[in-house]
């Protein structure tokens, strides 16, 4: 399988996000809405390339070591969330899963979204992206699994 570059997948997610917002200006996924960030189903997962990108961004933070330690353990709330603003501290480097949440459906047809979206009555009229289209990024790993890769 040929892998598409991460920048191409980022652009695809950005285009999907923009099309949803154009069709539904009241869509709840916006800066400051952090419901998904505050209720993770498990440890954050990303591809090796995404972890490299995020780790580079983390290296610029004064509390980089503490954030890396928090990423290495399972948490209910994302340690990259700036609690006061409800925004990701490393928004430009966030993984595809974060970019796609609220805008894509899984292969089984279930949405990848929170209760705020589930409660909407217009879901059947909105064109969501297919989560499988983002699989080109490669297999996902937890931060700890990525740290343990010999070729990292």
Short mmCIF file of C-alpha atoms in Angstrom, two decimals:
data_model
loop_
_atom_site.label_atom_id
_atom_site.label_comp_id
_atom_site.label_asym_id
_atom_site.label_seq_id
_atom_site.Cartn_x
_atom_site.Cartn_y
_atom_site.Cartn_z
CA UNK A 1 0.00 0.00 0.00
CA UNK A 2 1.26 3.46 -0.87
CA UNK A 3 1.16 5.85 2.03
CA UNK A 4 -0.01 9.39 1.44
CA UNK A 5 2.08 12.07 3.12
CA UNK A 6 0.85 13.33 6.46
CA UNK A 7 0.41 16.81 5.01
CA UNK A 8 -2.04 15.40 2.43
CA UNK A 9 -4.04 13.65 5.15
CA UNK A 10 -4.01 16.82 7.27
CA UNK A 11 -5.38 18.74 4.28
CA UNK A 12 -8.09 16.12 3.74
CA UNK A 13 -9.19 16.44 7.36
CA UNK A 14 -9.11 20.24 7.12
CA UNK A 15 -11.25 20.15 3.97
CA UNK A 16 -13.76 17.80 5.63
CA UNK A 17 -13.90 20.07 8.69
CA UNK A 18 -14.47 23.13 6.50
CA UNK A 19 -17.25 21.42 4.52
CA UNK A 20 -19.06 20.39 7.70
CA UNK A 21 -18.81 23.92 9.11
CA UNK A 22 -20.02 25.38 5.81
CA UNK A 23 -23.05 23.08 5.84
CA UNK A 24 -23.66 23.50 9.58
CA UNK A 25 -22.32 26.81 10.95
CA UNK A 26 -23.54 25.79 14.41
CA UNK A 27 -21.42 22.60 14.48
CA UNK A 28 -20.16 22.19 18.06
CA UNK A 29 -16.56 21.21 17.24
CA UNK A 30 -14.77 24.55 17.50
CA UNK A 31 -11.96 26.19 19.35
CA UNK A 32 -12.82 26.04 23.02
CA UNK A 33 -14.99 22.93 22.78
CA UNK A 34 -12.88 20.28 24.44
CA UNK A 35 -15.44 17.64 25.38
CA UNK A 36 -13.62 14.94 23.41
CA UNK A 37 -10.27 15.97 24.90
CA UNK A 38 -11.66 15.68 28.41
CA UNK A 39 -13.12 12.20 27.98
CA UNK A 40 -10.63 10.03 26.13
CA UNK A 41 -11.69 6.42 25.64
CA UNK A 42 -8.11 5.28 26.15
CA UNK A 43 -4.53 6.40 25.65
CA UNK A 44 -4.01 8.74 22.72
CA UNK A 45 -2.96 6.83 19.60
CA UNK A 46 -1.10 8.21 16.59
CA UNK A 47 1.19 7.00 13.84
CA UNK A 48 4.95 7.16 14.23
CA UNK A 49 5.09 10.17 11.89
CA UNK A 50 2.46 11.98 13.94
CA UNK A 51 4.36 11.28 17.17
CA UNK A 52 7.53 12.68 15.58
CA UNK A 53 5.67 15.84 14.60
CA UNK A 54 4.06 16.20 18.02
CA UNK A 55 7.31 15.48 19.85
CA UNK A 56 9.04 18.25 17.87
CA UNK A 57 6.30 20.65 18.94
CA UNK A 58 6.55 19.43 22.54
CA UNK A 59 10.28 20.09 22.58
CA UNK A 60 9.50 23.82 22.36
CA UNK A 61 7.46 23.76 25.60
CA UNK A 62 9.01 24.58 28.97
CA UNK A 63 7.19 21.63 30.50
CA UNK A 64 8.05 19.19 27.68
CA UNK A 65 9.33 16.44 29.97
CA UNK A 66 6.24 16.58 32.17
CA UNK A 67 3.96 16.47 29.13
CA UNK A 68 5.84 13.51 27.68
CA UNK A 69 5.52 11.69 31.00
CA UNK A 70 1.77 12.36 31.02
CA UNK A 71 1.40 11.15 27.42
CA UNK A 72 3.14 7.90 28.35
CA UNK A 73 0.37 6.90 30.78
CA UNK A 74 -3.30 6.31 30.15
CA UNK A 75 -5.40 9.32 31.08
CA UNK A 76 -9.05 10.30 30.79
CA UNK A 77 -8.13 13.85 29.83
CA UNK A 78 -5.58 14.80 27.17
CA UNK A 79 -2.49 16.31 28.82
CA UNK A 80 -2.05 18.63 25.83
CA UNK A 81 -5.31 20.41 26.54
CA UNK A 82 -4.98 23.94 27.88
CA UNK A 83 -7.74 23.79 30.47
CA UNK A 84 -8.29 27.56 30.70
CA UNK A 85 -8.88 28.02 26.97
CA UNK A 86 -10.25 24.58 26.05
CA UNK A 87 -7.76 24.44 23.18
CA UNK A 88 -4.93 22.11 22.30
CA UNK A 89 -1.59 23.60 23.26
CA UNK A 90 -0.10 22.02 20.13
CA UNK A 91 -2.99 22.45 17.73
CA UNK A 92 -0.89 22.54 14.54
CA UNK A 93 0.82 19.27 15.50
CA UNK A 94 -2.23 17.37 16.77
CA UNK A 95 -2.77 13.81 15.48
CA UNK A 96 -5.23 12.91 12.72
CA UNK A 97 -7.55 11.30 15.27
CA UNK A 98 -7.96 14.71 16.90
CA UNK A 99 -8.41 16.45 13.56
CA UNK A 100 -11.05 13.92 12.44
CA UNK A 101 -13.08 13.51 15.64
CA UNK A 102 -16.55 14.86 15.05
CA UNK A 103 -16.24 14.78 11.27
CA UNK A 104 -15.72 11.14 10.29
CA UNK A 105 -17.47 7.79 10.63
CA UNK A 106 -15.86 4.40 11.16
CA UNK A 107 -16.06 1.43 8.82
CA UNK A 108 -18.88 0.00 10.89
CA UNK A 109 -20.92 3.15 10.26
CA UNK A 110 -20.63 4.45 13.79
CA UNK A 111 -19.67 8.04 14.24
CA UNK A 112 -16.54 9.19 15.95
CA UNK A 113 -18.09 11.97 17.96
CA UNK A 114 -19.30 13.05 21.38
CA UNK A 115 -22.76 13.29 22.93
CA UNK A 116 -23.19 16.89 21.73
CA UNK A 117 -23.11 15.68 18.14
CA UNK A 118 -25.03 12.48 18.84
CA UNK A 119 -27.91 14.57 20.18
CA UNK A 120 -28.28 16.48 16.91
CA UNK A 121 -31.28 15.73 14.72
CA UNK A 122 -29.54 16.52 11.42
CA UNK A 123 -26.85 13.83 11.34
CA UNK A 124 -28.52 11.91 8.52
CA UNK A 125 -28.33 14.93 6.23
CA UNK A 126 -24.61 15.61 6.71
CA UNK A 127 -21.82 14.06 4.66
CA UNK A 128 -19.16 12.75 7.01
CA UNK A 129 -15.72 11.61 5.96
CA UNK A 130 -14.88 7.91 6.01
CA UNK A 131 -12.36 7.22 8.74
CA UNK A 132 -10.72 4.55 6.59
CA UNK A 133 -9.54 7.26 4.20
CA UNK A 134 -7.10 8.36 6.91
CA UNK A 135 -5.62 4.87 7.35
CA UNK A 136 -2.87 5.68 4.86
CA UNK A 137 -0.99 7.31 7.71
CA UNK A 138 -0.07 3.84 8.98
CA UNK A 139 -0.64 1.84 12.13
CA UNK A 140 -1.28 3.75 15.33
CA UNK A 141 0.67 3.47 18.55
CA UNK A 142 0.40 4.88 22.02
CA UNK A 143 3.10 7.38 22.95
CA UNK A 144 4.76 4.73 25.14
CA UNK A 145 4.79 2.22 22.26
CA UNK A 146 6.33 4.87 20.02
CA UNK A 147 9.01 5.62 22.62
CA UNK A 148 9.92 1.94 22.63
CA UNK A 149 10.43 1.70 18.86
CA UNK A 150 14.07 0.87 18.09
CA UNK A 151 14.09 2.94 14.88
CA UNK A 152 12.73 6.05 16.52
#
